[in-house]
Structure formats: C-alpha cells, structure tokens
PDB file of C-alpha atoms in Angstrom:
ATOM      1  CA  MET M   1     285.209 151.681 175.915  1.00 46.00           C
ATOM      2  CA  MET M   2     285.192 148.087 174.729  1.00 49.00           C
ATOM      3  CA  MET M   3     282.045 148.646 172.700  1.00 51.00           C
ATOM      4  CA  SER M   4     283.547 151.731 171.056  1.00 66.00           C
ATOM      5  CA  PHE M   5     286.413 149.617 169.706  1.00 66.00           C
ATOM      6  CA  PHE M   6     283.935 147.684 167.576  1.00 65.00           C
ATOM      7  CA  ASP M   7     281.989 150.729 166.415  1.00 65.00           C
ATOM      8  CA  GLN M   8     284.429 151.121 163.535  1.00 67.00           C
ATOM      9  CA  PHE M   9     283.081 147.883 162.019  1.00 69.00           C
ATOM     10  CA  ALA M  10     279.469 149.091 161.993  1.00 71.00           C
ATOM     11  CA  SER M  11     278.168 150.012 158.568  1.00 72.00           C
ATOM     12  CA  PRO M  12     277.918 153.829 158.354  1.00 71.00           C
ATOM     13  CA  SER M  13     274.610 155.434 157.443  1.00 70.00           C
ATOM     14  CA  PHE M  14     273.352 158.886 156.508  1.00 71.00           C
ATOM     15  CA  LEU M  15     269.710 159.778 157.178  1.00 70.00           C
ATOM     16  CA  GLY M  16     269.065 156.100 157.788  1.00 71.00           C
ATOM     17  CA  ILE M  17     270.541 155.079 154.409  1.00 71.00           C
ATOM     18  CA  PRO M  18     273.489 152.621 154.597  1.00 73.00           C
ATOM     19  CA  LEU M  19     276.608 153.993 152.926  1.00 74.00           C
ATOM     20  CA  ILE M  20     278.292 150.651 152.326  1.00 76.00           C
ATOM     21  CA  ALA M  21     277.329 150.883 148.645  1.00 76.00           C
ATOM     22  CA  VAL M  22     279.308 154.138 148.394  1.00 76.00           C
ATOM     23  CA  ALA M  23     282.298 152.511 150.118  1.00 76.00           C
ATOM     24  CA  ILE M  24     282.183 149.648 147.621  1.00 79.00           C
ATOM     25  CA  ALA M  25     281.748 151.861 144.551  1.00 78.00           C
ATOM     26  CA  LEU M  26     284.381 154.448 145.523  1.00 76.00           C
ATOM     27  CA  PRO M  27     287.480 152.382 144.553  1.00 77.00           C
ATOM     28  CA  TRP M  28     286.341 152.106 140.932  1.00 75.00           C
ATOM     29  CA  ILE M  29     286.255 155.912 140.679  1.00 77.00           C
ATOM     30  CA  LEU M  30     289.873 156.199 141.848  1.00 75.00           C
ATOM     31  CA  PHE M  31     291.348 153.937 139.163  1.00 73.00           C
ATOM     32  CA  PRO M  32     293.010 155.827 136.297  1.00 68.00           C
ATOM     33  CA  THR M  33     291.561 155.018 132.883  1.00 69.00           C
ATOM     34  CA  PRO M  34     293.916 154.364 129.960  1.00 65.00           C
ATOM     35  CA  SER M  35     293.908 156.983 127.245  1.00 67.00           C
ATOM     36  CA  SER M  36     293.990 156.569 123.463  1.00 71.00           C
ATOM     37  CA  ARG M  37     297.551 157.891 123.277  1.00 70.00           C
ATOM     38  CA  TRP M  38     300.482 155.668 122.406  1.00 69.00           C
ATOM     39  CA  LEU M  39     302.372 156.754 125.517  1.00 65.00           C
ATOM     40  CA  ASN M  40     300.599 156.744 128.877  1.00 70.00           C
ATOM     41  CA  ASN M  41     301.664 158.450 132.081  1.00 74.00           C
ATOM     42  CA  ARG M  42     303.665 156.695 134.784  1.00 79.00           C
ATOM     43  CA  LEU M  43     300.649 155.814 136.934  1.00 77.00           C
ATOM     44  CA  ILE M  44     298.768 154.029 134.156  1.00 78.00           C
ATOM     45  CA  THR M  45     301.966 152.296 133.029  1.00 80.00           C
ATOM     46  CA  LEU M  46     302.615 151.062 136.563  1.00 82.00           C
ATOM     47  CA  GLN M  47     299.008 149.905 136.942  1.00 79.00           C
ATOM     48  CA  THR M  48     299.127 148.019 133.625  1.00 81.00           C
ATOM     49  CA  TRP M  49     302.454 146.389 134.506  1.00 84.00           C
ATOM     50  CA  PHE M  50     301.153 145.261 137.908  1.00 85.00           C
ATOM     51  CA  ILE M  51     297.948 143.768 136.478  1.00 84.00           C
ATOM     52  CA  ASN M  52     299.837 141.968 133.690  1.00 85.00           C
ATOM     53  CA  ARG M  53     302.408 140.500 136.088  1.00 87.00           C
ATOM     54  CA  PHE M  54     299.747 139.395 138.531  1.00 84.00           C
ATOM     55  CA  THR M  55     297.585 137.827 135.815  1.00 84.00           C
ATOM     56  CA  ASN M  56     300.519 135.940 134.289  1.00 84.00           C
ATOM     57  CA  GLN M  57     301.617 134.622 137.682  1.00 83.00           C
ATOM     58  CA  LEU M  58     298.100 133.617 138.692  1.00 82.00           C
ATOM     59  CA  LEU M  59     297.123 131.868 135.464  1.00 82.00           C
ATOM     60  CA  LEU M  60     300.456 130.130 134.909  1.00 81.00           C
ATOM     61  CA  PRO M  61     299.343 126.732 136.332  1.00 78.00           C
ATOM     62  CA  LEU M  62     295.923 126.882 134.619  1.00 80.00           C
ATOM     63  CA  ASN M  63     295.143 125.492 131.195  1.00 79.00           C
ATOM     64  CA  VAL M  64     293.617 127.517 128.373  1.00 79.00           C
ATOM     65  CA  GLY M  65     290.070 126.971 129.654  1.00 76.00           C
ATOM     66  CA  GLY M  66     290.898 128.694 132.935  1.00 79.00           C
ATOM     67  CA  HIS M  67     292.257 131.795 131.193  1.00 83.00           C
ATOM     68  CA  LYS M  68     288.677 133.012 130.706  1.00 86.00           C
ATOM     69  CA  TRP M  69     288.745 133.955 134.383  1.00 86.00           C
ATOM     70  CA  ALA M  70     291.683 136.352 133.951  1.00 86.00           C
ATOM     71  CA  LEU M  71     289.572 139.528 133.831  1.00 86.00           C
ATOM     72  CA  LEU M  72     287.478 138.470 136.836  1.00 89.00           C
ATOM     73  CA  PHE M  73     290.496 137.536 138.973  1.00 89.00           C
ATOM     74  CA  ALA M  74     292.442 140.682 138.087  1.00 87.00           C
ATOM     75  CA  SER M  75     289.447 142.938 138.777  1.00 88.00           C
ATOM     76  CA  LEU M  76     288.721 141.219 142.091  1.00 90.00           C
ATOM     77  CA  MET M  77     292.360 141.467 143.142  1.00 89.00           C
ATOM     78  CA  VAL M  78     292.628 145.204 142.410  1.00 87.00           C
ATOM     79  CA  PHE M  79     289.232 145.822 144.017  1.00 89.00           C
ATOM     80  CA  LEU M  80     290.103 144.019 147.273  1.00 91.00           C
ATOM     81  CA  ILE M  81     293.521 145.667 147.529  1.00 90.00           C
ATOM     82  CA  THR M  82     292.021 149.125 147.030  1.00 89.00           C
ATOM     83  CA  ILE M  83     289.256 148.584 149.598  1.00 89.00           C
ATOM     84  CA  ASN M  84     291.690 147.164 152.156  1.00 90.00           C
ATOM     85  CA  MET M  85     294.163 150.000 151.676  1.00 89.00           C
ATOM     86  CA  LEU M  86     291.499 152.727 151.860  1.00 86.00           C
ATOM     87  CA  GLY M  87     290.246 151.160 155.091  1.00 85.00           C
ATOM     88  CA  LEU M  88     293.566 151.976 156.758  1.00 87.00           C
ATOM     89  CA  LEU M  89     292.983 155.703 156.372  1.00 85.00           C
ATOM     90  CA  PRO M  90     291.521 157.584 159.357  1.00 81.00           C
ATOM     91  CA  TYR M  91     287.740 157.991 159.545  1.00 79.00           C
ATOM     92  CA  THR M  92     287.107 155.429 156.828  1.00 80.00           C
ATOM     93  CA  PHE M  93     285.060 152.254 156.668  1.00 82.00           C
ATOM     94  CA  THR M  94     286.430 148.915 155.454  1.00 85.00           C
ATOM     95  CA  PRO M  95     283.679 146.867 153.768  1.00 87.00           C
ATOM     96  CA  THR M  96     285.845 143.719 153.784  1.00 88.00           C
ATOM     97  CA  THR M  97     285.624 143.568 157.583  1.00 88.00           C
ATOM     98  CA  GLN M  98     282.003 142.465 157.053  1.00 87.00           C
ATOM     99  CA  LEU M  99     281.686 138.685 156.819  1.00 88.00           C
ATOM    100  CA  SER M 100     278.512 138.982 154.763  1.00 87.00           C
ATOM    101  CA  LEU M 101     280.334 140.885 151.993  1.00 88.00           C
ATOM    102  CA  ASN M 102     283.265 138.457 151.917  1.00 91.00           C
ATOM    103  CA  MET M 103     280.917 135.475 151.835  1.00 93.00           C
ATOM    104  CA  GLY M 104     279.060 137.194 149.005  1.00 91.00           C
ATOM    105  CA  PHE M 105     282.312 137.133 147.038  1.00 92.00           C
ATOM    106  CA  ALA M 106     283.478 133.677 148.139  1.00 93.00           C
ATOM    107  CA  VAL M 107     280.355 131.529 147.808  1.00 94.00           C
ATOM    108  CA  PRO M 108     279.319 132.360 144.205  1.00 94.00           C
ATOM    109  CA  LEU M 109     282.879 132.129 142.859  1.00 94.00           C
ATOM    110  CA  TRP M 110     283.565 128.863 144.698  1.00 93.00           C
ATOM    111  CA  LEU M 111     280.225 127.451 143.515  1.00 93.00           C
ATOM    112  CA  ALA M 112     281.064 128.455 139.946  1.00 92.00           C
ATOM    113  CA  THR M 113     284.322 126.452 140.064  1.00 90.00           C
ATOM    114  CA  VAL M 114     282.462 123.408 141.432  1.00 90.00           C
ATOM    115  CA  ILE M 115     279.752 123.646 138.765  1.00 91.00           C
ATOM    116  CA  ILE M 116     282.373 123.952 136.023  1.00 89.00           C
ATOM    117  CA  GLY M 117     284.097 120.801 137.309  1.00 86.00           C
ATOM    118  CA  MET M 118     280.845 118.839 137.542  1.00 87.00           C
ATOM    119  CA  ARG M 119     279.836 119.949 134.056  1.00 88.00           C
ATOM    120  CA  HIS M 120     283.038 119.380 132.099  1.00 84.00           C
ATOM    121  CA  GLN M 121     284.774 116.546 133.995  1.00 83.00           C
ATOM    122  CA  PRO M 122     282.447 115.030 136.607  1.00 81.00           C
ATOM    123  CA  THR M 123     284.609 111.934 137.092  1.00 82.00           C
ATOM    124  CA  VAL M 124     287.697 113.953 137.996  1.00 79.00           C
ATOM    125  CA  ALA M 125     285.699 116.354 140.160  1.00 78.00           C
ATOM    126  CA  LEU M 126     284.128 113.520 142.149  1.00 80.00           C
ATOM    127  CA  GLY M 127     287.465 111.717 142.270  1.00 78.00           C
ATOM    128  CA  HIS M 128     288.817 114.473 144.526  1.00 76.00           C
ATOM    129  CA  LEU M 129     286.480 113.196 147.234  1.00 79.00           C
ATOM    130  CA  LEU M 130     288.350 109.887 147.435  1.00 79.00           C
ATOM    131  CA  PRO M 131     292.180 109.791 147.361  1.00 75.00           C
ATOM    132  CA  GLU M 132     293.737 107.005 145.322  1.00 75.00           C
ATOM    133  CA  GLY M 133     294.821 103.915 147.253  1.00 76.00           C
ATOM    134  CA  THR M 134     292.404 104.441 150.150  1.00 75.00           C
ATOM    135  CA  PRO M 135     291.740 101.235 152.185  1.00 80.00           C
ATOM    136  CA  LEU M 136     288.243  99.873 151.698  1.00 81.00           C
ATOM    137  CA  PRO M 137     287.030 100.359 155.310  1.00 82.00           C
ATOM    138  CA  LEU M 138     288.033 104.055 155.232  1.00 79.00           C
ATOM    139  CA  ILE M 139     286.225 104.917 151.992  1.00 81.00           C
ATOM    140  CA  PRO M 140     282.891 106.049 153.543  1.00 84.00           C
ATOM    141  CA  VAL M 141     284.655 108.084 156.238  1.00 86.00           C
ATOM    142  CA  LEU M 142     286.999 109.800 153.782  1.00 85.00           C
ATOM    143  CA  ILE M 143     284.153 110.653 151.403  1.00 86.00           C
ATOM    144  CA  VAL M 144     282.286 112.369 154.251  1.00 88.00           C
ATOM    145  CA  ILE M 145     285.435 114.207 155.400  1.00 88.00           C
ATOM    146  CA  GLU M 146     286.340 115.396 151.892  1.00 86.00           C
ATOM    147  CA  THR M 147     282.762 116.504 151.246  1.00 88.00           C
ATOM    148  CA  ILE M 148     282.759 118.547 154.454  1.00 90.00           C
ATOM    149  CA  SER M 149     286.130 120.079 153.577  1.00 88.00           C
ATOM    150  CA  LEU M 150     284.782 120.970 150.127  1.00 88.00           C
ATOM    151  CA  PHE M 151     281.829 122.875 151.571  1.00 91.00           C
ATOM    152  CA  ILE M 152     284.018 124.587 154.192  1.00 93.00           C
ATOM    153  CA  ARG M 153     286.178 126.221 151.496  1.00 92.00           C
ATOM    154  CA  PRO M 154     283.992 129.318 150.903  1.00 92.00           C
ATOM    155  CA  LEU M 155     283.548 129.775 154.649  1.00 93.00           C
ATOM    156  CA  ALA M 156     287.317 129.628 155.129  1.00 93.00           C
ATOM    157  CA  LEU M 157     287.812 132.194 152.359  1.00 92.00           C
ATOM    158  CA  GLY M 158     285.411 134.684 153.899  1.00 92.00           C
ATOM    159  CA  VAL M 159     286.446 134.139 157.523  1.00 93.00           C
ATOM    160  CA  ARG M 160     290.190 134.407 156.713  1.00 93.00           C
ATOM    161  CA  LEU M 161     289.812 137.794 155.047  1.00 92.00           C
ATOM    162  CA  THR M 162     287.427 139.110 157.703  1.00 92.00           C
ATOM    163  CA  ALA M 163     289.452 137.892 160.690  1.00 91.00           C
ATOM    164  CA  ASN M 164     292.808 139.216 159.474  1.00 92.00           C
ATOM    165  CA  LEU M 165     291.510 142.693 158.678  1.00 91.00           C
ATOM    166  CA  THR M 166     289.382 142.910 161.827  1.00 90.00           C
ATOM    167  CA  ALA M 167     292.271 141.850 164.072  1.00 89.00           C
ATOM    168  CA  GLY M 168     294.607 144.369 162.453  1.00 89.00           C
ATOM    169  CA  HIS M 169     292.168 147.265 162.850  1.00 88.00           C
ATOM    170  CA  LEU M 170     291.534 146.361 166.489  1.00 88.00           C
ATOM    171  CA  LEU M 171     295.251 146.214 167.256  1.00 90.00           C
ATOM    172  CA  ILE M 172     295.850 149.591 165.628  1.00 89.00           C
ATOM    173  CA  GLN M 173     293.022 151.185 167.609  1.00 87.00           C
ATOM    174  CA  LEU M 174     294.121 149.604 170.896  1.00 88.00           C
ATOM    175  CA  ILE M 175     297.735 150.749 170.517  1.00 90.00           C
ATOM    176  CA  ALA M 176     296.671 154.221 169.350  1.00 89.00           C
ATOM    177  CA  THR M 177     294.456 154.537 172.422  1.00 88.00           C
ATOM    178  CA  ALA M 178     297.377 153.487 174.597  1.00 89.00           C
ATOM    179  CA  VAL M 179     299.569 156.205 173.025  1.00 90.00           C
ATOM    180  CA  PHE M 180     297.026 158.931 173.831  1.00 89.00           C
ATOM    181  CA  VAL M 181     296.598 157.677 177.387  1.00 88.00           C
ATOM    182  CA  LEU M 182     300.332 157.350 178.094  1.00 88.00           C
ATOM    183  CA  MET M 183     301.422 160.622 176.475  1.00 88.00           C
ATOM    184  CA  PRO M 184     300.708 162.947 179.457  1.00 86.00           C
ATOM    185  CA  MET M 185     301.878 160.432 182.087  1.00 87.00           C
ATOM    186  CA  MET M 186     304.885 158.652 180.521  1.00 88.00           C
ATOM    187  CA  PRO M 187     306.081 160.402 177.338  1.00 86.00           C
ATOM    188  CA  THR M 188     309.005 158.017 176.787  1.00 90.00           C
ATOM    189  CA  VAL M 189     306.787 154.944 176.905  1.00 89.00           C
ATOM    190  CA  ALA M 190     304.278 156.714 174.679  1.00 89.00           C
ATOM    191  CA  ILE M 191     306.966 157.410 172.061  1.00 91.00           C
ATOM    192  CA  LEU M 192     308.022 153.754 172.107  1.00 92.00           C
ATOM    193  CA  THR M 193     304.396 152.708 171.782  1.00 91.00           C
ATOM    194  CA  ALA M 194     303.945 155.107 168.863  1.00 91.00           C
ATOM    195  CA  THR M 195     306.940 153.478 167.174  1.00 93.00           C
ATOM    196  CA  VAL M 196     305.268 150.093 167.592  1.00 92.00           C
ATOM    197  CA  LEU M 197     302.089 151.603 166.150  1.00 91.00           C
ATOM    198  CA  PHE M 198     303.978 152.854 163.101  1.00 92.00           C
ATOM    199  CA  LEU M 199     305.532 149.423 162.510  1.00 93.00           C
ATOM    200  CA  LEU M 200     302.144 147.751 162.974  1.00 92.00           C
ATOM    201  CA  THR M 201     300.633 150.109 160.419  1.00 92.00           C
ATOM    202  CA  LEU M 202     303.283 149.087 157.896  1.00 93.00           C
ATOM    203  CA  LEU M 203     302.501 145.462 158.691  1.00 93.00           C
ATOM    204  CA  GLU M 204     298.807 146.085 158.136  1.00 92.00           C
ATOM    205  CA  VAL M 205     299.537 147.615 154.739  1.00 92.00           C
ATOM    206  CA  ALA M 206     301.314 144.382 153.802  1.00 93.00           C
ATOM    207  CA  VAL M 207     298.481 142.295 155.268  1.00 93.00           C
ATOM    208  CA  ALA M 208     295.906 144.267 153.268  1.00 92.00           C
ATOM    209  CA  MET M 209     297.693 143.404 150.029  1.00 91.00           C
ATOM    210  CA  ILE M 210     298.615 139.834 150.950  1.00 93.00           C
ATOM    211  CA  GLN M 211     295.110 138.876 152.070  1.00 93.00           C
ATOM    212  CA  ALA M 212     293.627 140.136 148.800  1.00 92.00           C
ATOM    213  CA  TYR M 213     296.218 138.124 146.879  1.00 91.00           C
ATOM    214  CA  VAL M 214     295.583 134.994 148.983  1.00 92.00           C
ATOM    215  CA  PHE M 215     291.822 135.289 148.437  1.00 94.00           C
ATOM    216  CA  VAL M 216     292.202 135.341 144.651  1.00 92.00           C
ATOM    217  CA  LEU M 217     295.017 132.756 144.685  1.00 90.00           C
ATOM    218  CA  LEU M 218     292.882 130.208 146.543  1.00 92.00           C
ATOM    219  CA  LEU M 219     290.043 130.777 144.107  1.00 91.00           C
ATOM    220  CA  SER M 220     292.447 130.081 141.242  1.00 90.00           C
ATOM    221  CA  LEU M 221     293.577 126.865 142.951  1.00 88.00           C
ATOM    222  CA  TYR M 222     289.965 125.765 143.294  1.00 89.00           C
ATOM    223  CA  LEU M 223     289.483 126.530 139.618  1.00 88.00           C
ATOM    224  CA  GLN M 224     292.632 124.574 138.741  1.00 86.00           C
ATOM    225  CA  GLU M 225     291.109 121.442 140.253  1.00 84.00           C
ATOM    226  CA  ASN M 226     288.038 121.693 138.039  1.00 82.00           C
ATOM    227  CA  VAL M 227     289.330 122.748 134.600  1.00 77.00           C
TER     228      VAL M 227
END
C-alpha cells in the first residue's frame, strides 16, 4: 500500500516510451491564441489581462535591462500554473513533482542571472558575497557562507516546488483512501473526512498557483541583484 502511494509520481510510459514529453507539451495546446479581430472573446481577454498584470507586478522593481526577461518569466509562470493545475485532475501526471525537471528549469535560469551580473557589473555581483561593515576576522568565513548560499539557490528553487506539490498529492491520496475505507464502516466519519478532502483540494489549487508564482518571483529577485 505504501509503495502504491508513490506510484503516482512515476513517469508514465506507453510501449516503453516515456510520456513525460506529452505531459510537458500538452499545456501549450490548451492556451487560446489571440485572433486578428479588434474584439477578442472573454477567455482571451482574461488571459491577456492576467499576463499583463503579472508582468507589470513582477518587473516593477527591475530596471530597463531586466525587462528583456518579461516574455520568459510570463511564459514560465503560465506554464508552471497550467502543469500544476492539470496535475490535480484524476488519472493525470504532474511533471513538476520530478526534481530533475524543476532543477532543469532552476539551474540554467539561475546561472544566467549570475553570468549577467558577472559580465555587466562584476564588482557589485562579487560585493554581495561580503556585506558592508563586516569585521576583518569574519571576512573569510562570511565569503565562504555567502558563496555556499549562492550555489544553494537553484537547489532551493527546485526542492521547494517539488516538495510542496509532492506533499499535497500524497495528502490528497491518503485522505481519499481513508474516505473509501471508512465509508462502509463509519459513514458519518467518512463524510467529515470527505469534507476535509474537499477543503484540502481547494488548498492545493491555491498552492499550485502560489508555488509557480514564488518560483518565478525568486528568479526575478535573483535577476534584480545582477542587473
């Protein structure tokens, strides 16, 4: 039973071919494409309003040089939200529960922000490794600590997204299993447990959106330090 709880995180395959590529490509097919008409339908208008509001809020603290990342951040945000939300449907697979995929997003983008900082303002980028006013005996220790914290950033990005989604899916499956087990024996307790399951599902919908926003927000903060 315990092993079956983690089977939902295994990458699905058909005839020995992994289907994770299909799970990653599917969200892009579901997005409505704007038409050439002056007036769009409500869905496209809502999608455009959401992306514009998110982009303005995210790029507000960045200077003009950081605005080049607007398309990348907006696309990544919509992509992560869609994948996380589709993963809450029954009999679906959530690619963002795989640490390898999240690290594949986190490491290149984090490395790009570091390279941009080292290229355009190396003094400021290296200055983040040593806070101003540090006592002389603590300088070597603080440089080592700040360097370690710098390299932990992509790991923290990937692990945060993976752990939150994995924990939520496990909780939903555990409580759903408890509802099925308790239904024939104690219907009242099963109904109360089902109510908890419904509330937890609503919470997981919020977590799916918040974690995608936090992932992109932290990347924008890393970029802010280097532009």
